Short mmCIF file of C-alpha atoms in Angstrom, two decimals:
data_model
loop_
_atom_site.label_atom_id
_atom_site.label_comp_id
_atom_site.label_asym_id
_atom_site.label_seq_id
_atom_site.Cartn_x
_atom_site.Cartn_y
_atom_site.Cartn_z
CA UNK J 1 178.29 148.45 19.81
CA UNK J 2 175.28 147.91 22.25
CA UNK J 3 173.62 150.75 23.34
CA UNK J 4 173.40 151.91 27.08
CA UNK J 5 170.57 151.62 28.73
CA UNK J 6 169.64 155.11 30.65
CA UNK J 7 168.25 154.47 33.71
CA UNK J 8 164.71 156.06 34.83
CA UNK J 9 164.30 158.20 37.91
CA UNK J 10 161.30 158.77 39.46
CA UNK J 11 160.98 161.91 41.99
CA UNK J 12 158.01 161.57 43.97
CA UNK J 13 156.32 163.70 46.85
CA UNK J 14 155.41 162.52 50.18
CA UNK J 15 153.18 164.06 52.13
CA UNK J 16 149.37 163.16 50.75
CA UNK J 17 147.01 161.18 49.14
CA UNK J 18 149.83 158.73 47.87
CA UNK J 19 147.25 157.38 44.62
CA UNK J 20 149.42 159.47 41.97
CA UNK J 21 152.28 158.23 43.06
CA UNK J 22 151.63 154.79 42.89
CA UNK J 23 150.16 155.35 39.32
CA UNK J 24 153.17 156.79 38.37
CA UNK J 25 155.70 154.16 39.35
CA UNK J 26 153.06 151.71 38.21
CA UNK J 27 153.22 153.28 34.61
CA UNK J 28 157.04 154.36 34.54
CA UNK J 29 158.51 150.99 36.15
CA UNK J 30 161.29 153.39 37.36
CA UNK J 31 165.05 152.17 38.29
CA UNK J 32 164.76 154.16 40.68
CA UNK J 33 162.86 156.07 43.29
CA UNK J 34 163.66 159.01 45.05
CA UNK J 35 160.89 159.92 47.71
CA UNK J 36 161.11 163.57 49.33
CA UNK J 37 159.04 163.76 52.49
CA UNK J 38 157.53 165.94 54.97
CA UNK J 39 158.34 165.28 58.28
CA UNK J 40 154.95 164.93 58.97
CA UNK J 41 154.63 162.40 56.71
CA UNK J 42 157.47 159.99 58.25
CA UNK J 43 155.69 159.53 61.25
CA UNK J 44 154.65 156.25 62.04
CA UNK J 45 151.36 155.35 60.34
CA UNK J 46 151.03 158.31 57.66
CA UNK J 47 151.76 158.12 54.44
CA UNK J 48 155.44 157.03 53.45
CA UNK J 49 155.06 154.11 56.21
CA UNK J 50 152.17 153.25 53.95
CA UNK J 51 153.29 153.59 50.41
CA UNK J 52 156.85 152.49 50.70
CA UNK J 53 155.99 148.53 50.27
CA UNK J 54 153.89 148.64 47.10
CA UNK J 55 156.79 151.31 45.70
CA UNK J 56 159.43 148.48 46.52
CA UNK J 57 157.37 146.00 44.46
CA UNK J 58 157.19 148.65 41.87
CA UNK J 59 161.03 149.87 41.64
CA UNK J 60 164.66 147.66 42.17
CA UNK J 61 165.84 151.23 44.48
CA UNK J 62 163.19 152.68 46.45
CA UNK J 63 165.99 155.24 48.28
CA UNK J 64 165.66 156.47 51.92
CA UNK J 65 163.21 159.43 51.39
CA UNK J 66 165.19 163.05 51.84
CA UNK J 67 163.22 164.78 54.73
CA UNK J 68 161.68 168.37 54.47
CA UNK J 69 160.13 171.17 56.01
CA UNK J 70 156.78 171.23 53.72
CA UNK J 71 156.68 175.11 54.27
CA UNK J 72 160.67 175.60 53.58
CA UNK J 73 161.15 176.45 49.60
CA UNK J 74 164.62 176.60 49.87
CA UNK J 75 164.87 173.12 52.11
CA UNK J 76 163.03 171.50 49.45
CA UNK J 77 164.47 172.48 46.82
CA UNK J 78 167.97 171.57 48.10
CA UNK J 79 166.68 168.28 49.14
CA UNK J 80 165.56 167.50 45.86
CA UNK J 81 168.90 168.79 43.82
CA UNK J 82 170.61 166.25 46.41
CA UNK J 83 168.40 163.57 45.29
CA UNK J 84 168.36 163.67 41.73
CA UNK J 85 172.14 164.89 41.31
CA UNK J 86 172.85 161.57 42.61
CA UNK J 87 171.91 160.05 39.47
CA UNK J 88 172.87 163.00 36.55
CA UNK J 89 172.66 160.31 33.86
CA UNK J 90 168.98 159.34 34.77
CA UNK J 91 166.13 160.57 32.41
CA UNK J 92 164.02 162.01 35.43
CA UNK J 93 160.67 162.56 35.49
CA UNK J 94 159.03 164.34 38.94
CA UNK J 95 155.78 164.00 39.80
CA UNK J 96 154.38 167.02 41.74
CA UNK J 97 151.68 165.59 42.80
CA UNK J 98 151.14 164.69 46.39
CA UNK J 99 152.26 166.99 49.16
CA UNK J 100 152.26 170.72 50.02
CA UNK J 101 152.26 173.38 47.31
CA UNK J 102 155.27 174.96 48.47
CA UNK J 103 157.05 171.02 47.45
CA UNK J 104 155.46 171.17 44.07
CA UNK J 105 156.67 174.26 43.20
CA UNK J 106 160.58 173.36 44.68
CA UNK J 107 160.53 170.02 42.57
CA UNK J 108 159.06 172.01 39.81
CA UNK J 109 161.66 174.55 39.95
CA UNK J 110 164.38 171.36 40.64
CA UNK J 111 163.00 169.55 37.96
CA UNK J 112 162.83 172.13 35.37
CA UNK J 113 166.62 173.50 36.44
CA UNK J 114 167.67 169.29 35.14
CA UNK J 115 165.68 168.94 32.24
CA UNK J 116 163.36 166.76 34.05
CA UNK J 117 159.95 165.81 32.57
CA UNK J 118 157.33 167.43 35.08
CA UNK J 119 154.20 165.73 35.86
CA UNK J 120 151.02 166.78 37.59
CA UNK J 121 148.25 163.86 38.01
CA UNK J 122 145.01 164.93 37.91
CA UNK J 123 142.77 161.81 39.12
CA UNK J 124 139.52 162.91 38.84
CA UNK J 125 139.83 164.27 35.14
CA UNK J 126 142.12 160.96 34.47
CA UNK J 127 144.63 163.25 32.75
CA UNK J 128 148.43 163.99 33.19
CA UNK J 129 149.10 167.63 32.84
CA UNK J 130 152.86 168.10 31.64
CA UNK J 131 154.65 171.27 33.53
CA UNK J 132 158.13 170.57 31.46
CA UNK J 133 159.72 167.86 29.36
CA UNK J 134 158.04 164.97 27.55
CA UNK J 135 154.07 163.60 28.10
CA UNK J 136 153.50 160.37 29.07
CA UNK J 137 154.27 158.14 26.31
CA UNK J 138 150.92 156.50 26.67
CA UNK J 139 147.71 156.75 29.01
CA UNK J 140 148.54 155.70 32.85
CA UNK J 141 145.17 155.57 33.61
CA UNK J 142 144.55 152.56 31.33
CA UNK J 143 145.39 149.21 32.74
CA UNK J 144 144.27 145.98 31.43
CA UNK J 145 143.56 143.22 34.50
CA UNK J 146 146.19 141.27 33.04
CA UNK J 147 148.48 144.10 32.71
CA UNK J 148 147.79 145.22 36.49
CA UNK J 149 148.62 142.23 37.77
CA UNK J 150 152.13 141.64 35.74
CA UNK J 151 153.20 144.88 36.80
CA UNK J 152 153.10 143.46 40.33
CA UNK J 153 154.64 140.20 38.73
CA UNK J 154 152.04 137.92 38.98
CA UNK J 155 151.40 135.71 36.25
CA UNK J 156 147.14 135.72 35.91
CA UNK J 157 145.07 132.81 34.86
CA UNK J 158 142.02 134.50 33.72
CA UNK J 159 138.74 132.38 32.95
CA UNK J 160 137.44 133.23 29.93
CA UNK J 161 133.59 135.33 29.93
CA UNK J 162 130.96 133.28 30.51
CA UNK J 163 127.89 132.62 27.53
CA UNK J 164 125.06 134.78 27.69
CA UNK J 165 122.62 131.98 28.63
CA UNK J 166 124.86 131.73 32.28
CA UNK J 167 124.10 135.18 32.60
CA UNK J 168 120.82 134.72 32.58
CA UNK J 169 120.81 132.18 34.90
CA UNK J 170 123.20 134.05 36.99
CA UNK J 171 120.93 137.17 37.29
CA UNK J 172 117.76 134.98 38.36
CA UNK J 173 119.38 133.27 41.17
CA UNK J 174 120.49 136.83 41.89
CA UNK J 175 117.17 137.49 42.50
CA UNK J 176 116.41 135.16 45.21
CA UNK J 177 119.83 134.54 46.92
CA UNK J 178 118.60 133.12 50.03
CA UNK J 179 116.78 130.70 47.98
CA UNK J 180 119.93 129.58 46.22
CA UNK J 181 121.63 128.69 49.21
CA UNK J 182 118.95 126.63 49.87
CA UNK J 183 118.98 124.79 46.51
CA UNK J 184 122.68 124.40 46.75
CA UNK J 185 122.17 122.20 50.21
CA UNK J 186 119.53 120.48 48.38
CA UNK J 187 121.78 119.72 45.64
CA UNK J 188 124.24 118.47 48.19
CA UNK J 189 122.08 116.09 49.54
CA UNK J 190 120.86 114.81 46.60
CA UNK J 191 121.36 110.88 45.27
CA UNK J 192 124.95 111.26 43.87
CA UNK J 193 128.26 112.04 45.55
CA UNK J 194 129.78 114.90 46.69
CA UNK J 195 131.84 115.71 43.72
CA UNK J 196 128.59 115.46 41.11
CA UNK J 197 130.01 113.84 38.97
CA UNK J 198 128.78 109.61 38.80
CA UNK J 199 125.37 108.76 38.63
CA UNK J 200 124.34 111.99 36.90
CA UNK J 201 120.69 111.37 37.59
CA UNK J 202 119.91 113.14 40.69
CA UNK J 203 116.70 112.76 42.88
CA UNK J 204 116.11 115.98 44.03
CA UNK J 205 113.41 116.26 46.70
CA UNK J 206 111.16 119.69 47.66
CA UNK J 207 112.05 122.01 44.57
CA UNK J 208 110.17 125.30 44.75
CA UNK J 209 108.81 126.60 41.51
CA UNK J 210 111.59 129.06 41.61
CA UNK J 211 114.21 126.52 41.65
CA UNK J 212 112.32 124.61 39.01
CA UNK J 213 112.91 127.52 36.81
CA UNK J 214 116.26 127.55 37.64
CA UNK J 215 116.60 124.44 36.20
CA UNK J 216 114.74 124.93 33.08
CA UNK J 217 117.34 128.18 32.48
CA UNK J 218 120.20 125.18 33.25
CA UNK J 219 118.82 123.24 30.69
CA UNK J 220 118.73 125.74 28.37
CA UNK J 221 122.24 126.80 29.36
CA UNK J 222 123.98 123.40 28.61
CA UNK J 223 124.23 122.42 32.36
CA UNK J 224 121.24 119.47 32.43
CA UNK J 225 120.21 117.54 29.29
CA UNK J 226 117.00 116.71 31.07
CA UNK J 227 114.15 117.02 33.72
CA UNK J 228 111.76 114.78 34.82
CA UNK J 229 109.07 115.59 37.46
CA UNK J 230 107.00 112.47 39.50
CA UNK J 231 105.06 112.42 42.32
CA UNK J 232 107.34 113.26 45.21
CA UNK J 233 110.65 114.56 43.54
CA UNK J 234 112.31 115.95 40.19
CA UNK J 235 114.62 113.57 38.29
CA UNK J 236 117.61 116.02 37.03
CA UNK J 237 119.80 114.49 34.35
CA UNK J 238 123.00 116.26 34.56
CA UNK J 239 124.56 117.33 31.40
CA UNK J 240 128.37 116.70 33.33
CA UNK J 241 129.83 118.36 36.57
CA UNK J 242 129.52 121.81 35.56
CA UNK J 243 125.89 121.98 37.31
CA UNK J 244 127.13 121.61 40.48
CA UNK J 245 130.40 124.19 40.02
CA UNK J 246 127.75 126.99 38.77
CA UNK J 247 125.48 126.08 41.77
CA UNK J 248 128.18 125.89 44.30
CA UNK J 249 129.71 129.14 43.72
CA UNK J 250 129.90 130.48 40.11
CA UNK J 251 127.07 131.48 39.55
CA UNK J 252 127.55 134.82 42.34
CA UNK J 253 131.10 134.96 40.70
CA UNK J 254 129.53 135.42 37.30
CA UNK J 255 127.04 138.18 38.92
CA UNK J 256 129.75 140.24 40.22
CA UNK J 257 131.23 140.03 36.71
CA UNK J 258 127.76 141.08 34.99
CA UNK J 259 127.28 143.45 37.60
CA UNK J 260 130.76 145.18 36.90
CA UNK J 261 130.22 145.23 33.03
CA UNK J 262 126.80 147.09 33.84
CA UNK J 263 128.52 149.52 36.10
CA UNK J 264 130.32 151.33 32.62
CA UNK J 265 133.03 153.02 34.82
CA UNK J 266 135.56 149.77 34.12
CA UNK J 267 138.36 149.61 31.94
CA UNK J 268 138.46 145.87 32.22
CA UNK J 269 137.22 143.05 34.31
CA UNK J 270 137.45 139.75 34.87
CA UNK J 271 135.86 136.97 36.52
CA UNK J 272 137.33 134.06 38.21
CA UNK J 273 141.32 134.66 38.11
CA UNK J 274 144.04 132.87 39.41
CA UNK J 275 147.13 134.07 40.37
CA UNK J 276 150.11 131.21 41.24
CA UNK J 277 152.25 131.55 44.22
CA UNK J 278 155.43 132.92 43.95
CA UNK J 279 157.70 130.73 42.13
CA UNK J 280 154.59 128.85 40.30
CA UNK J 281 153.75 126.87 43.42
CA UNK J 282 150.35 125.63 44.40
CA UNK J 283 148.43 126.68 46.59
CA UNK J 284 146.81 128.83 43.35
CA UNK J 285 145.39 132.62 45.37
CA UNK J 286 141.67 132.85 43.36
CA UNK J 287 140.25 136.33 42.54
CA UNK J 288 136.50 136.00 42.06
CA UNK J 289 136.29 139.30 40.48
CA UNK J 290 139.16 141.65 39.53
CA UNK J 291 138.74 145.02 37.75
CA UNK J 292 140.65 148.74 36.94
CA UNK J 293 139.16 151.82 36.57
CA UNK J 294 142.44 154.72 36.35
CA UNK J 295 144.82 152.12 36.81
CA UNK J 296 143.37 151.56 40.44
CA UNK J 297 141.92 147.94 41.06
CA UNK J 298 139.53 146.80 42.74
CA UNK J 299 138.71 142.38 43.34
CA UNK J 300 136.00 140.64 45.25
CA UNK J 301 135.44 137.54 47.32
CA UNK J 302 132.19 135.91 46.56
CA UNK J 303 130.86 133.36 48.87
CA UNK J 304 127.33 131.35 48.59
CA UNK J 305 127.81 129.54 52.07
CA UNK J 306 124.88 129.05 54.61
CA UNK J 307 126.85 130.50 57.17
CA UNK J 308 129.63 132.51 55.45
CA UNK J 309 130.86 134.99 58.20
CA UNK J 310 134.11 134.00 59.17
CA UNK J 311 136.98 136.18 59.42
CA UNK J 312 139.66 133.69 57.78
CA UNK J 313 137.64 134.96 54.24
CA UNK J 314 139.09 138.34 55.25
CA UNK J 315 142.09 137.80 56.04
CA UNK J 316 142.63 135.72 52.40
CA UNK J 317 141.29 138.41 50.69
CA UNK J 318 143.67 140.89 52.43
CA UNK J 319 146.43 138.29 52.05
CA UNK J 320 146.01 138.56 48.32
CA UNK J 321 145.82 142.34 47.67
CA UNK J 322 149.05 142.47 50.10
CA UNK J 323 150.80 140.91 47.07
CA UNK J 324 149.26 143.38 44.52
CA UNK J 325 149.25 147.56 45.93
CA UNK J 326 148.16 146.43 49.34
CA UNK J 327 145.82 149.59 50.81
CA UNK J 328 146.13 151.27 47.16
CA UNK J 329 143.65 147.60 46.07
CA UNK J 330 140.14 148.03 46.87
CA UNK J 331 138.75 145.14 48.36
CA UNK J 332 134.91 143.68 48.27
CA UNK J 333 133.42 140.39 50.65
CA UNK J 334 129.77 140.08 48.17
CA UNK J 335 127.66 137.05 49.67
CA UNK J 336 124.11 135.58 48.85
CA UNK J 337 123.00 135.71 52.47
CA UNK J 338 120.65 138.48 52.66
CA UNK J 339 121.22 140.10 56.13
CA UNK J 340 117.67 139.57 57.29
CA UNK J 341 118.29 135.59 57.26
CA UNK J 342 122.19 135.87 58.74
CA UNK J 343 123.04 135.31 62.32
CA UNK J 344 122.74 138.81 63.84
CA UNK J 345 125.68 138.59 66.06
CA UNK J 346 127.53 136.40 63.39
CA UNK J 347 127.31 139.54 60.71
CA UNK J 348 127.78 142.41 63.48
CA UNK J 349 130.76 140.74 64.60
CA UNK J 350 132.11 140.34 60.44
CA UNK J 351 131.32 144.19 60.00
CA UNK J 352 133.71 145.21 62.21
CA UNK J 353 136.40 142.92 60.67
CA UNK J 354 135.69 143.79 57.72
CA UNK J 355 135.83 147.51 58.31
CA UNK J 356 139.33 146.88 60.25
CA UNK J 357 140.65 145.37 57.18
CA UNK J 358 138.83 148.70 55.23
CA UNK J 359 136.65 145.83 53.24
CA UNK J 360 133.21 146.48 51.98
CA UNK J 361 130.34 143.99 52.56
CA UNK J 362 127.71 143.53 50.38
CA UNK J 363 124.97 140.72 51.31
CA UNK J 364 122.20 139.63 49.18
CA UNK J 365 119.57 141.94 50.00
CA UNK J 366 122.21 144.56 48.21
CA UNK J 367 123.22 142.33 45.09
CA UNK J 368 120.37 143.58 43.01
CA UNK J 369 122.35 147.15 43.97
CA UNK J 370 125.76 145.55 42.90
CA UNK J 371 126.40 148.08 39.57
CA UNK J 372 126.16 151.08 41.82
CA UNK J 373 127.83 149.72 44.42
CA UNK J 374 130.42 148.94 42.38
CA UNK J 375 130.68 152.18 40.46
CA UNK J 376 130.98 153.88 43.96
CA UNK J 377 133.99 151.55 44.77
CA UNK J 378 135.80 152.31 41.90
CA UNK J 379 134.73 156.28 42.07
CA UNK J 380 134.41 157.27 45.44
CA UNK J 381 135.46 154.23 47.78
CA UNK J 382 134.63 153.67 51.46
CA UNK J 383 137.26 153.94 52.60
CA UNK J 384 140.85 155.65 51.43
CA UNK J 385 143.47 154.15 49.40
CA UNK J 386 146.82 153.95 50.86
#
């Protein structure tokens, strides 16, 4: 005879910081939710309005949440024998995290009272302390990429590390970002079509010596299988089409990456991931850089446009963390324009969209900062999750 299948209830707390919660449906993958709120906490804009979607992508029954007075023990502790003696079968676990102390202690007595396992998330020690019941049967705080994103059911495509010697070339264009713009719009004008591919001998006027070395470093990275300087222009010999993808854009993408294994506070990341549409169709959603720290996760948008300030980059990257823990998903815009050389009013203008959307900007006067900037993100972000 086939076992039965006991279903998993998750009691949660509404009334906070919402970050243990999510981490705990994240890790549990409960049947079900049961929410118990403060009043003050259904008003419009606070925090069940802004938890309740990514706990629907993380739970088949999200139920209405039962309503409290956050000061009334014995309101909250009849709300949440309501709750969970809706499902007696359910293997319950509460977490007592996120709301007054007078909740924690009525779903603690609750909880305790059902044989419920009794959780208390402590984020900043990246422990779970365990009031009654059973421990986590595992660490919640440690989330693979890969693993994030299949908990929010998306399928990820990641692109596998890039060699050391792109690294190194990576870092050195870091160093003068304005300057690879500039060498990508050479590159674009150069003697060959747009795509790079046939001829593969390019005529590139007006290379700086800094560029120059670029190429040399290309060379030695696989990208150009030979350089030829005459009077008026370098002859490049390109290797195959993967010059022109690294100059493009990959090579920022790859810096991020670096930058983010440098940082140390990361349990993964990845560079360059896509993520299908729902249902496998194209368009493909890209993810220059993805990474967890706690089982939190944070992606960028790189860009290495002359003029890249336009909003419709926000909105795409907002679009994508939507489908992944929405406001619980930090979000980065990093571009190689250094703000001295952008459009003044261009940038001012992107700021304030970009704080709107609660995105961080980094320009290239900031990229050789990137680690720590980073390491802040994941530690003590900008602004709020959820």
């Amino acid at each position: 005879m086939a076992s039965v299948k006991i279903p998993v209830a998750l009691l949660i707390l509404i009334g906070g910081r919402q970050t243990p919660n999510v981490l705990s449906a994240q890790f549990l993958r409960p049947d079900i939710i049961a929410p118990i709120a403060s009043r003050e906490a259904m008003r419009p804009g606070e925090a069940w309005e802004k938890v309740r979607r990514v706990l629907e992508q993380l739970s088949p029954r999200v139920l209405d949440p039962h309503t409290v007075d956050a000061f009334d023990l014995n309101d909250i502790r009849e709300q949440c024998a309501a709750a969970m003696d809706r499902f007696p079968d359910a293997r319950w676990v509460c977490n007592i995290t996120c709301a007054t102390t007078i909740m924690s202690i009525g779903a603690y007595e609750e909880g305790r009272k059902r044989n419920a396992s009794v959780w208390y998330f402590d984020t900043a020690g990246r422990r779970v302390v365990t009031l009654a019941g059973q421990p986590p049967d595992g660490d919640p705080y440690r989330l693979s990429v890969e693993n994030y994103l299949q908990i929010y059911n998306r399928a990820a495509q990641p692109t596998p590390p890039p060699p050391v010697s792109w690294v190194a070339l990576a870092r050195q264009m870091a160093q003068a970002p304005d300057d690879a713009i500039e060498f990508r719009e050479i590159l674009r004008r150069a003697n060959a079509d747009a795509r790079f591919t046939q001829p593969r001998r390019l005529a590139v006027l007006s290379l700086t010596p800094t560029m120059v070395q670029w190429c040399e470093q290309a060379q030695a990275a696989g990208f150009i299988s030979a350089i030829h300087q005459h009077s008026n222009h370098h002859e490049i010999l390109q290797a195959d089409g993967a010059f022109w993808d690294f100059v493009n854009g990959a090579w920022l993408e790859i810096y991020a990456w670096d930058a983010a294994q440098r940082a140390g506070c990361f349990d993964d990341c990845c560079p360059g991931i896509e993520i299908p549409a729902q249902g496998g169709l194209s368009p493909m959603n890209q993810i220059d850089l993805a990474a967890t720290h706690a089982a939190s996760l944070l992606i960028a948008e790189c860009k290495t446009e002359a003029r890249p300030f336009r909003t419709e980059h926000l909105d795409q990257l907002r679009a994508i963390t939507s489908m992944i823990g929405g406001s619980f998903v930090g979000a980065l815009f990093i571009t190689a324009r250094s703000q001295h050389k952008a459009d003044a009013q261009a940038l001012a203008a992107f700021r304030a969209q970009a704080q709107a959307r609660q995105i961080v900007v980094v320009t290239g006067d900031q990229l050789n900062q990137l680690p720590d900037i980073l390491t802040r993100e994941a530690t003590r972000p900008t602004f709020p999750r959820g």
